[in-house]
């Protein structure tokens, strides 16, 4: 390496995108602005106040009174690893779903924590059936059970959550919920539904950038962590260490990602201003206008209404159309990001996100028009006028 070879990067100027994929979503301008605010030290009284605000905002978001509620430094997967890495002890039996990509990731993490992992099955594109969960409990006697509330790989909402937690608790097991793509977008009630550990992410339904991920542990789960025979295998994500900073003591554990915490706080402030129930309604209303438009155009959806996940809409790839081509053209010609299917649904569906600041009428109208136009150019039989009309009238319904 020559001293004279100094790199010369171009100025940072990202292309103008509308983010309608499985995350990240569009970030609210107020959240973006918060990140340009000067830093303070991680033990500065001001930083401690910010953290108190975040904890209060997160309890509202989770609908919980849990004391152990905090933001993990890292993305949703770091929160997932915090949940499984602390709760699961070596040789413990863990039950996870096999009906999507993120249930499988739970299994990998539980295994790295030393757990012995079994799965409960449902087809990709369907939620778990409580009867199957009950049967899996009888067969394997797990002590930790994880489920995915909004499975981003399939666009399926796990319904009947209280029934799942009841089965687990009757069997003295702990329940972990992945709400990375659903919390703040669709209804979730941590305390009422009796879920022991719930985690999420910031860049999907919260209109914030990735990097500070909400998590909450109830007292029962915290006691389990306290009773571990050996410490969690990850030093960085060990709840005992992390809580020294987020709890009363406020001792240094690792440097807080200060700017990212500012962003999360501003996102939670926006959420409190809008109101949690109003936020759920907005997602349903706006995503409903999206699915109305797509269906009126003549393109099918891959989930029935019953377990539709407004935050991630699986749209069937019409016959004779190549999904990759449509995805590329939407991005390069219209600046809209969507993605294709994974695993069993690869080539079968488009995954269209409608989360956080991306869940806005303007985004949805823009998406439906552009998507219809690209499909038509790719040779699909679509009724563009009917699609745009259905979206417009669905959007107008609530404004009246
Ligand atoms: C995105 C996502 C994750 C992983 O989060 P990252 O922020 O990508 O680490 C986990 N679970 C679900 C359901 C997700 O959608």
Short mmCIF file of C-alpha atoms and ligand atoms in Angstrom, two decimals:
data_model
loop_
_atom_site.label_atom_id
_atom_site.label_comp_id
_atom_site.label_asym_id
_atom_site.label_seq_id
_atom_site.Cartn_x
_atom_site.Cartn_y
_atom_site.Cartn_z
CA UNK A 1 0.00 0.00 0.00
CA UNK A 2 1.40 3.31 -1.14
CA UNK A 3 0.84 6.42 0.99
CA UNK A 4 -0.10 8.29 -2.17
CA UNK A 5 -2.95 5.87 -2.95
CA UNK A 6 -5.51 7.72 -0.87
CA UNK A 7 -9.02 6.64 -1.76
CA UNK A 8 -11.33 9.18 -3.38
CA UNK A 9 -14.95 8.26 -2.74
CA UNK A 10 -17.80 10.15 -4.30
CA UNK A 11 -20.00 12.25 -2.06
CA UNK A 12 -22.66 10.20 -0.25
CA UNK A 13 -25.76 10.56 -2.37
CA UNK A 14 -28.06 7.53 -2.15
CA UNK A 15 -30.64 7.04 -4.89
CA UNK A 16 -34.18 8.14 -4.10
CA UNK A 17 -35.99 4.97 -3.03
CA UNK A 18 -39.42 4.05 -1.79
CA UNK A 19 -38.80 1.09 0.49
CA UNK A 20 -41.66 -1.41 0.14
CA UNK A 21 -39.69 -4.57 0.87
CA UNK A 22 -39.39 -6.61 4.07
CA UNK A 23 -37.26 -3.86 5.68
CA UNK A 24 -35.64 -1.49 6.05
CA UNK A 25 -38.64 0.77 5.53
CA UNK A 26 -38.70 4.50 4.85
CA UNK A 27 -37.41 6.45 7.84
CA UNK A 28 -39.49 9.36 9.09
CA UNK A 29 -37.80 12.74 8.42
CA UNK A 30 -38.00 13.64 12.11
CA UNK A 31 -36.14 10.43 12.94
CA UNK A 32 -33.49 11.17 10.31
CA UNK A 33 -33.02 14.63 11.77
CA UNK A 34 -32.63 13.28 15.29
CA UNK A 35 -29.54 11.40 14.17
CA UNK A 36 -27.77 14.61 13.20
CA UNK A 37 -28.02 15.79 16.83
CA UNK A 38 -24.72 16.15 18.78
CA UNK A 39 -23.63 13.21 20.87
CA UNK A 40 -23.36 13.09 24.63
CA UNK A 41 -21.43 10.54 26.67
CA UNK A 42 -23.18 7.26 27.38
CA UNK A 43 -23.31 8.05 31.11
CA UNK A 44 -24.27 11.69 30.70
CA UNK A 45 -27.46 12.52 32.60
CA UNK A 46 -28.99 13.48 29.28
CA UNK A 47 -28.27 10.03 27.82
CA UNK A 48 -29.79 8.41 30.89
CA UNK A 49 -32.93 10.51 30.39
CA UNK A 50 -33.09 9.41 26.75
CA UNK A 51 -32.85 5.79 27.87
CA UNK A 52 -35.61 6.30 30.44
CA UNK A 53 -37.81 7.76 27.70
CA UNK A 54 -37.03 4.84 25.42
CA UNK A 55 -37.94 2.32 28.12
CA UNK A 56 -41.22 4.11 28.76
CA UNK A 57 -41.97 4.27 25.03
CA UNK A 58 -41.07 0.62 24.57
CA UNK A 59 -43.38 -0.49 27.39
CA UNK A 60 -46.20 1.32 25.63
CA UNK A 61 -45.23 -0.24 22.29
CA UNK A 62 -45.04 -3.75 23.79
CA UNK A 63 -48.11 -3.15 25.99
CA UNK A 64 -46.23 -4.39 29.03
CA UNK A 65 -45.31 -3.37 32.56
CA UNK A 66 -42.14 -5.47 32.41
CA UNK A 67 -39.23 -3.76 34.13
CA UNK A 68 -36.68 -5.51 31.89
CA UNK A 69 -37.52 -3.63 28.70
CA UNK A 70 -34.66 -2.18 26.67
CA UNK A 71 -33.11 -1.69 23.24
CA UNK A 72 -30.41 -4.17 22.21
CA UNK A 73 -27.44 -2.64 20.36
CA UNK A 74 -27.85 -4.33 17.01
CA UNK A 75 -30.54 -5.35 14.56
CA UNK A 76 -33.50 -7.68 15.07
CA UNK A 77 -31.25 -10.72 14.91
CA UNK A 78 -29.24 -9.41 17.88
CA UNK A 79 -32.49 -9.15 19.82
CA UNK A 80 -33.37 -12.69 18.72
CA UNK A 81 -29.99 -13.90 19.98
CA UNK A 82 -30.47 -11.99 23.23
CA UNK A 83 -33.76 -13.84 23.74
CA UNK A 84 -32.54 -17.35 22.94
CA UNK A 85 -28.97 -16.91 24.17
CA UNK A 86 -30.14 -15.91 27.65
CA UNK A 87 -33.20 -18.09 28.02
CA UNK A 88 -31.81 -21.35 26.63
CA UNK A 89 -29.31 -23.34 28.68
CA UNK A 90 -27.17 -26.18 27.32
CA UNK A 91 -29.16 -29.42 26.79
CA UNK A 92 -32.49 -27.67 27.20
CA UNK A 93 -35.23 -28.70 24.78
CA UNK A 94 -36.50 -25.94 22.50
CA UNK A 95 -39.48 -25.94 20.14
CA UNK A 96 -39.56 -23.64 17.09
CA UNK A 97 -41.75 -23.46 13.97
CA UNK A 98 -40.65 -24.66 10.53
CA UNK A 99 -43.14 -22.66 8.45
CA UNK A 100 -40.80 -19.82 7.55
CA UNK A 101 -37.29 -18.45 7.35
CA UNK A 102 -37.18 -16.72 10.74
CA UNK A 103 -38.51 -19.68 12.70
CA UNK A 104 -35.53 -21.58 11.28
CA UNK A 105 -33.17 -18.83 12.42
CA UNK A 106 -34.59 -19.16 15.94
CA UNK A 107 -33.70 -22.85 15.78
CA UNK A 108 -30.10 -22.10 14.74
CA UNK A 109 -29.64 -19.64 17.56
CA UNK A 110 -31.18 -21.97 20.15
CA UNK A 111 -28.81 -24.68 18.96
CA UNK A 112 -25.78 -22.41 19.31
CA UNK A 113 -26.95 -21.67 22.84
CA UNK A 114 -26.63 -25.42 23.45
CA UNK A 115 -30.30 -26.26 23.11
CA UNK A 116 -31.73 -29.38 21.60
CA UNK A 117 -34.11 -28.15 18.94
CA UNK A 118 -37.35 -29.71 17.69
CA UNK A 119 -39.78 -28.21 15.24
CA UNK A 120 -43.54 -27.89 15.02
CA UNK A 121 -44.75 -27.89 11.43
CA UNK A 122 -47.10 -25.89 9.30
CA UNK A 123 -46.90 -25.38 5.54
CA UNK A 124 -45.04 -22.26 4.35
CA UNK A 125 -47.82 -19.71 3.95
CA UNK A 126 -49.84 -20.82 6.98
CA UNK A 127 -49.63 -20.08 10.71
CA UNK A 128 -49.08 -22.71 13.40
CA UNK A 129 -52.16 -24.59 14.50
CA UNK A 130 -52.42 -24.72 18.33
CA UNK A 131 -53.38 -28.42 18.09
CA UNK A 132 -50.04 -29.13 16.40
CA UNK A 133 -48.19 -27.13 19.05
CA UNK A 134 -49.95 -29.13 21.76
CA UNK A 135 -48.97 -32.40 20.06
CA UNK A 136 -45.35 -31.23 19.77
CA UNK A 137 -45.33 -30.41 23.49
CA UNK A 138 -46.55 -33.92 24.27
CA UNK A 139 -43.94 -35.47 22.04
CA UNK A 140 -40.87 -33.40 22.96
CA UNK A 141 -41.59 -31.66 26.31
CA UNK A 142 -39.74 -28.45 25.41
CA UNK A 143 -39.00 -25.88 28.10
CA UNK A 144 -38.66 -22.98 25.66
CA UNK A 145 -41.06 -22.38 22.78
CA UNK A 146 -40.52 -19.70 20.12
CA UNK A 147 -42.95 -18.49 17.49
CA UNK A 148 -42.90 -15.77 14.83
CA UNK A 149 -45.79 -13.33 15.06
CA UNK A 150 -45.30 -11.83 11.61
CA UNK A 151 -43.37 -14.23 9.38
CA UNK A 152 -41.72 -11.95 6.81
CA UNK A 153 -40.75 -14.79 4.48
CA UNK A 154 -44.37 -15.79 3.88
CA UNK A 155 -46.47 -12.78 4.90
CA UNK A 156 -48.40 -14.73 7.50
CA UNK A 157 -49.68 -13.46 10.82
CA UNK A 158 -49.62 -15.97 13.66
CA UNK A 159 -53.15 -15.85 15.05
CA UNK A 160 -54.44 -17.38 18.32
CA UNK A 161 -51.35 -16.28 20.25
CA UNK A 162 -53.04 -16.64 23.67
CA UNK A 163 -53.82 -20.26 22.90
CA UNK A 164 -50.16 -20.91 22.11
CA UNK A 165 -48.95 -19.28 25.32
CA UNK A 166 -51.53 -21.18 27.34
CA UNK A 167 -50.33 -24.52 25.98
CA UNK A 168 -46.72 -23.60 26.75
CA UNK A 169 -47.46 -22.40 30.25
CA UNK A 170 -49.54 -25.47 31.09
CA UNK A 171 -46.36 -27.36 30.24
CA UNK A 172 -44.19 -25.00 32.36
CA UNK A 173 -42.37 -23.71 29.29
CA UNK A 174 -41.30 -20.17 28.43
CA UNK A 175 -42.58 -18.43 25.33
CA UNK A 176 -40.54 -16.21 23.02
CA UNK A 177 -42.22 -14.14 20.30
CA UNK A 178 -40.51 -12.65 17.24
CA UNK A 179 -42.35 -9.44 16.40
CA UNK A 180 -39.61 -7.86 14.26
CA UNK A 181 -41.96 -7.31 11.31
CA UNK A 182 -45.17 -6.80 13.24
CA UNK A 183 -44.69 -4.79 16.46
CA UNK A 184 -45.98 -1.28 15.89
CA UNK A 185 -47.71 -2.42 12.71
CA UNK A 186 -50.34 -4.89 13.87
CA UNK A 187 -51.90 -5.65 17.23
CA UNK A 188 -49.64 -7.28 19.79
CA UNK A 189 -50.28 -7.34 23.55
CA UNK A 190 -47.38 -8.74 25.54
CA UNK A 191 -48.95 -8.81 29.03
CA UNK A 192 -52.50 -9.65 28.03
CA UNK A 193 -51.32 -12.51 25.82
CA UNK A 194 -48.86 -13.61 28.51
CA UNK A 195 -45.70 -13.83 26.37
CA UNK A 196 -42.52 -14.18 28.43
CA UNK A 197 -39.96 -12.66 26.05
CA UNK A 198 -40.78 -10.48 23.04
CA UNK A 199 -38.30 -8.84 20.69
CA UNK A 200 -38.52 -6.64 17.64
CA UNK A 201 -36.47 -4.39 15.35
CA UNK A 202 -36.39 -0.69 14.59
CA UNK A 203 -36.21 -0.59 10.78
CA UNK A 204 -39.45 -2.30 9.91
CA UNK A 205 -42.62 -0.95 11.55
CA UNK A 206 -41.02 1.79 13.64
CA UNK A 207 -39.90 4.18 10.86
CA UNK A 208 -36.34 4.20 12.26
CA UNK A 209 -32.99 2.96 10.90
CA UNK A 210 -31.68 -0.48 11.91
CA UNK A 211 -29.46 -0.75 14.97
CA UNK A 212 -31.43 -0.53 18.25
CA UNK A 213 -33.80 -3.43 18.78
CA UNK A 214 -36.61 -3.53 21.34
CA UNK A 215 -36.82 -6.48 23.73
CA UNK A 216 -38.77 -7.21 26.89
CA UNK A 217 -38.45 -10.00 29.49
CA UNK A 218 -41.12 -10.63 32.13
CA UNK A 219 -40.08 -11.37 35.72
CA UNK A 220 -40.51 -15.09 35.24
CA UNK A 221 -38.09 -15.05 32.30
CA UNK A 222 -35.62 -12.86 34.18
CA UNK A 223 -35.64 -15.33 37.08
CA UNK A 224 -34.81 -18.11 34.65
CA UNK A 225 -31.87 -16.10 33.35
CA UNK A 226 -30.70 -15.35 36.93
CA UNK A 227 -30.84 -19.07 37.74
CA UNK A 228 -28.55 -20.11 34.85
CA UNK A 229 -25.80 -22.50 35.84
CA UNK A 230 -23.35 -21.00 33.41
CA UNK A 231 -23.38 -17.50 31.94
CA UNK A 232 -24.86 -16.83 28.52
CA UNK A 233 -22.39 -17.74 25.79
CA UNK A 234 -22.39 -14.26 24.28
CA UNK A 235 -20.68 -11.68 26.43
CA UNK A 236 -22.08 -8.76 24.44
CA UNK A 237 -25.70 -9.90 24.59
CA UNK A 238 -25.70 -11.26 28.15
CA UNK A 239 -28.79 -9.82 29.82
CA UNK A 240 -27.02 -9.68 33.20
CA UNK A 241 -24.32 -7.43 31.77
CA UNK A 242 -26.57 -5.35 29.54
CA UNK A 243 -28.97 -4.75 32.42
CA UNK A 244 -26.15 -3.23 34.47
CA UNK A 245 -26.38 -0.37 32.02
CA UNK A 246 -30.14 -0.28 31.31
CA UNK A 247 -31.18 -1.02 34.92
CA UNK A 248 -30.79 1.05 38.09
CA UNK A 249 -27.01 0.80 38.26
CA UNK A 250 -26.25 2.52 34.95
CA UNK A 251 -22.77 1.02 34.82
CA UNK A 252 -20.74 0.84 31.67
CA UNK A 253 -21.18 -2.40 29.77
CA UNK A 254 -20.58 -1.35 26.18
CA UNK A 255 -20.84 2.06 24.54
CA UNK A 256 -24.46 2.84 23.75
CA UNK A 257 -25.10 3.58 20.05
CA UNK A 258 -26.11 7.10 21.04
CA UNK A 259 -27.31 8.41 17.64
CA UNK A 260 -29.29 5.24 17.07
CA UNK A 261 -30.93 5.66 20.47
CA UNK A 262 -31.88 9.23 19.57
CA UNK A 263 -33.52 7.83 16.44
CA UNK A 264 -35.42 5.15 18.33
CA UNK A 265 -36.60 7.69 20.89
CA UNK A 266 -37.91 9.98 18.14
CA UNK A 267 -39.67 7.01 16.50
CA UNK A 268 -41.32 6.14 19.83
CA UNK A 269 -42.32 9.78 20.27
CA UNK A 270 -44.00 9.68 16.86
CA UNK A 271 -45.76 6.48 17.84
CA UNK A 272 -47.05 7.99 21.07
CA UNK A 273 -48.32 11.05 19.19
CA UNK A 274 -50.21 8.92 16.67
CA UNK A 275 -51.39 6.41 19.29
CA UNK A 276 -50.70 2.68 19.13
CA UNK A 277 -54.19 1.65 18.04
CA UNK A 278 -54.29 4.39 15.40
CA UNK A 279 -50.94 3.08 14.12
CA UNK A 280 -52.35 -0.45 13.81
CA UNK A 281 -55.38 0.99 11.98
CA UNK A 282 -53.20 2.99 9.60
CA UNK A 283 -51.24 -0.10 8.61
CA UNK A 284 -54.43 -2.06 8.02
CA UNK A 285 -56.07 0.76 6.08
CA UNK A 286 -53.10 1.57 3.86
CA UNK A 287 -52.10 -2.05 3.25
CA UNK A 288 -55.76 -2.84 2.59
CA UNK A 289 -55.77 -0.25 -0.18
CA UNK A 290 -52.66 -1.94 -1.57
CA UNK A 291 -54.19 -5.42 -1.61
CA UNK A 292 -57.51 -4.08 -2.97
CA UNK A 293 -55.62 -2.50 -5.85
CA UNK A 294 -53.57 -5.60 -6.59
CA UNK A 295 -56.63 -7.85 -6.56
CA UNK A 296 -58.75 -5.47 -8.65
CA UNK A 297 -55.93 -5.46 -11.18
CA UNK A 298 -56.35 -9.22 -11.46
CA UNK A 299 -53.36 -10.39 -9.44
CA UNK A 300 -53.80 -12.79 -6.53
CA UNK A 301 -52.65 -12.67 -2.93
CA UNK A 302 -51.02 -15.61 -1.23
CA UNK A 303 -52.71 -15.28 2.16
CA UNK A 304 -56.36 -15.54 3.09
CA UNK A 305 -57.87 -12.61 5.02
CA UNK A 306 -57.87 -14.67 8.21
CA UNK A 307 -54.12 -14.48 8.73
CA UNK A 308 -53.24 -11.59 6.46
CA UNK A 309 -50.24 -9.62 7.74
CA UNK A 310 -50.76 -6.01 6.57
CA UNK A 311 -47.09 -5.21 7.10
CA UNK A 312 -45.90 -7.81 4.55
CA UNK A 313 -48.12 -8.66 1.61
CA UNK A 314 -47.36 -11.78 -0.41
CA UNK A 315 -48.53 -11.11 -3.98
CA UNK A 316 -48.65 -14.02 -6.42
CA UNK A 317 -46.39 -13.79 -9.47
CA UNK A 318 -48.76 -13.85 -12.48
CA UNK A 319 -48.35 -16.67 -15.00
CA UNK A 320 -45.74 -16.07 -17.66
CA UNK A 321 -44.02 -13.31 -15.70
CA UNK A 322 -40.47 -13.55 -14.43
CA UNK A 323 -40.39 -12.19 -10.86
CA UNK A 324 -36.77 -10.98 -10.93
CA UNK A 325 -37.44 -8.89 -14.00
CA UNK A 326 -40.38 -7.11 -12.33
CA UNK A 327 -38.39 -6.50 -9.15
CA UNK A 328 -35.46 -5.03 -11.13
CA UNK A 329 -37.66 -2.78 -13.24
CA UNK A 330 -39.61 -1.47 -10.26
CA UNK A 331 -36.32 -0.48 -8.65
CA UNK A 332 -34.50 0.97 -11.63
CA UNK A 333 -37.45 2.60 -13.42
CA UNK A 334 -39.65 3.59 -10.47
CA UNK A 335 -37.31 3.68 -7.47
CA UNK A 336 -39.50 1.20 -5.58
CA UNK A 337 -37.94 -1.68 -3.68
CA UNK A 338 -39.85 -4.93 -3.26
CA UNK A 339 -38.42 -8.47 -3.05
CA UNK A 340 -39.21 -12.00 -4.17
CA UNK A 341 -40.15 -15.13 -2.26
CA UNK A 342 -37.82 -17.33 -0.24
CA UNK A 343 -37.51 -21.10 0.09
CA UNK A 344 -40.68 -22.87 -0.96
CA UNK A 345 -42.14 -19.60 -2.27
CA UNK A 346 -39.14 -18.59 -4.41
CA UNK A 347 -40.45 -17.44 -7.80
CA UNK A 348 -44.04 -17.84 -6.58
CA UNK A 349 -44.60 -14.54 -4.78
CA UNK A 350 -43.50 -10.93 -4.53
CA UNK A 351 -43.16 -9.67 -0.98
CA UNK A 352 -44.48 -6.16 -0.62
CA UNK A 353 -43.85 -4.46 2.69
CA UNK A 354 -46.07 -1.79 4.13
CA UNK A 355 -44.42 -0.87 7.39
CA UNK A 356 -43.83 2.22 9.48
CA UNK A 357 -43.28 5.40 7.49
CA UNK A 358 -43.62 3.33 4.30
CA UNK A 359 -47.26 2.66 5.22
CA UNK A 360 -48.54 5.88 3.67
CA UNK A 361 -51.26 6.48 1.07
CA UNK A 362 -48.82 8.12 -1.36
CA UNK A 363 -46.50 5.10 -1.29
CA UNK A 364 -49.30 2.66 -1.90
CA UNK A 365 -50.80 4.60 -4.81
CA UNK A 366 -47.36 4.92 -6.35
CA UNK A 367 -46.69 1.22 -5.87
CA UNK A 368 -49.99 0.00 -7.33
CA UNK A 369 -49.62 2.15 -10.49
CA UNK A 370 -45.98 1.27 -11.05
CA UNK A 371 -46.44 -2.43 -10.30
CA UNK A 372 -49.40 -2.65 -12.71
CA UNK A 373 -47.50 -0.82 -15.43
CA UNK A 374 -44.45 -3.07 -15.13
CA UNK A 375 -46.58 -6.25 -15.08
CA UNK A 376 -48.41 -5.09 -18.21
CA UNK A 377 -45.13 -4.38 -19.98
CA UNK A 378 -43.91 -7.82 -18.96
CA UNK A 379 -46.92 -9.36 -20.67
CA UNK A 380 -49.30 -10.02 -17.77
CA UNK A 381 -53.03 -9.47 -18.22
CA UNK A 382 -53.78 -6.72 -15.75
CA UNK A 383 -56.51 -4.11 -15.51
CA UNK A 384 -54.56 -0.98 -14.62
CA UNK A 385 -57.56 1.29 -14.28
CA UNK A 386 -59.43 -1.08 -11.98
CA UNK A 387 -56.31 -1.44 -9.81
CA UNK A 388 -55.66 2.28 -9.41
CA UNK A 389 -59.38 2.91 -8.90
CA UNK A 390 -59.74 0.29 -6.17
CA UNK A 391 -56.71 1.68 -4.32
CA UNK A 392 -57.96 5.25 -4.58
CA UNK A 393 -61.43 4.43 -3.33
CA UNK A 394 -60.09 2.27 -0.49
CA UNK A 395 -57.83 5.14 0.58
CA UNK A 396 -60.70 7.63 0.33
CA UNK A 397 -62.98 5.51 2.51
CA UNK A 398 -61.34 6.46 5.74
CA UNK A 399 -60.63 10.06 4.83
CA UNK A 400 -64.34 10.74 4.53
C1 LIG B 1 -36.08 -8.83 9.65
C2 LIG B 1 -36.50 -9.90 10.57
C3 LIG B 1 -35.62 -10.48 11.49
C4 LIG B 1 -34.16 -10.15 11.54
O1 LIG B 1 -33.92 -8.83 11.79
P1 LIG B 1 -32.59 -8.10 11.28
O2 LIG B 1 -32.89 -6.69 11.67
O3 LIG B 1 -32.49 -8.33 9.81
O4 LIG B 1 -31.46 -8.66 12.02
C5 LIG B 1 -36.11 -11.43 12.37
N1 LIG B 1 -37.40 -11.81 12.32
C6 LIG B 1 -38.27 -11.30 11.44
C7 LIG B 1 -39.68 -11.76 11.46
C8 LIG B 1 -37.85 -10.33 10.54
O5 LIG B 1 -38.71 -9.83 9.65
#
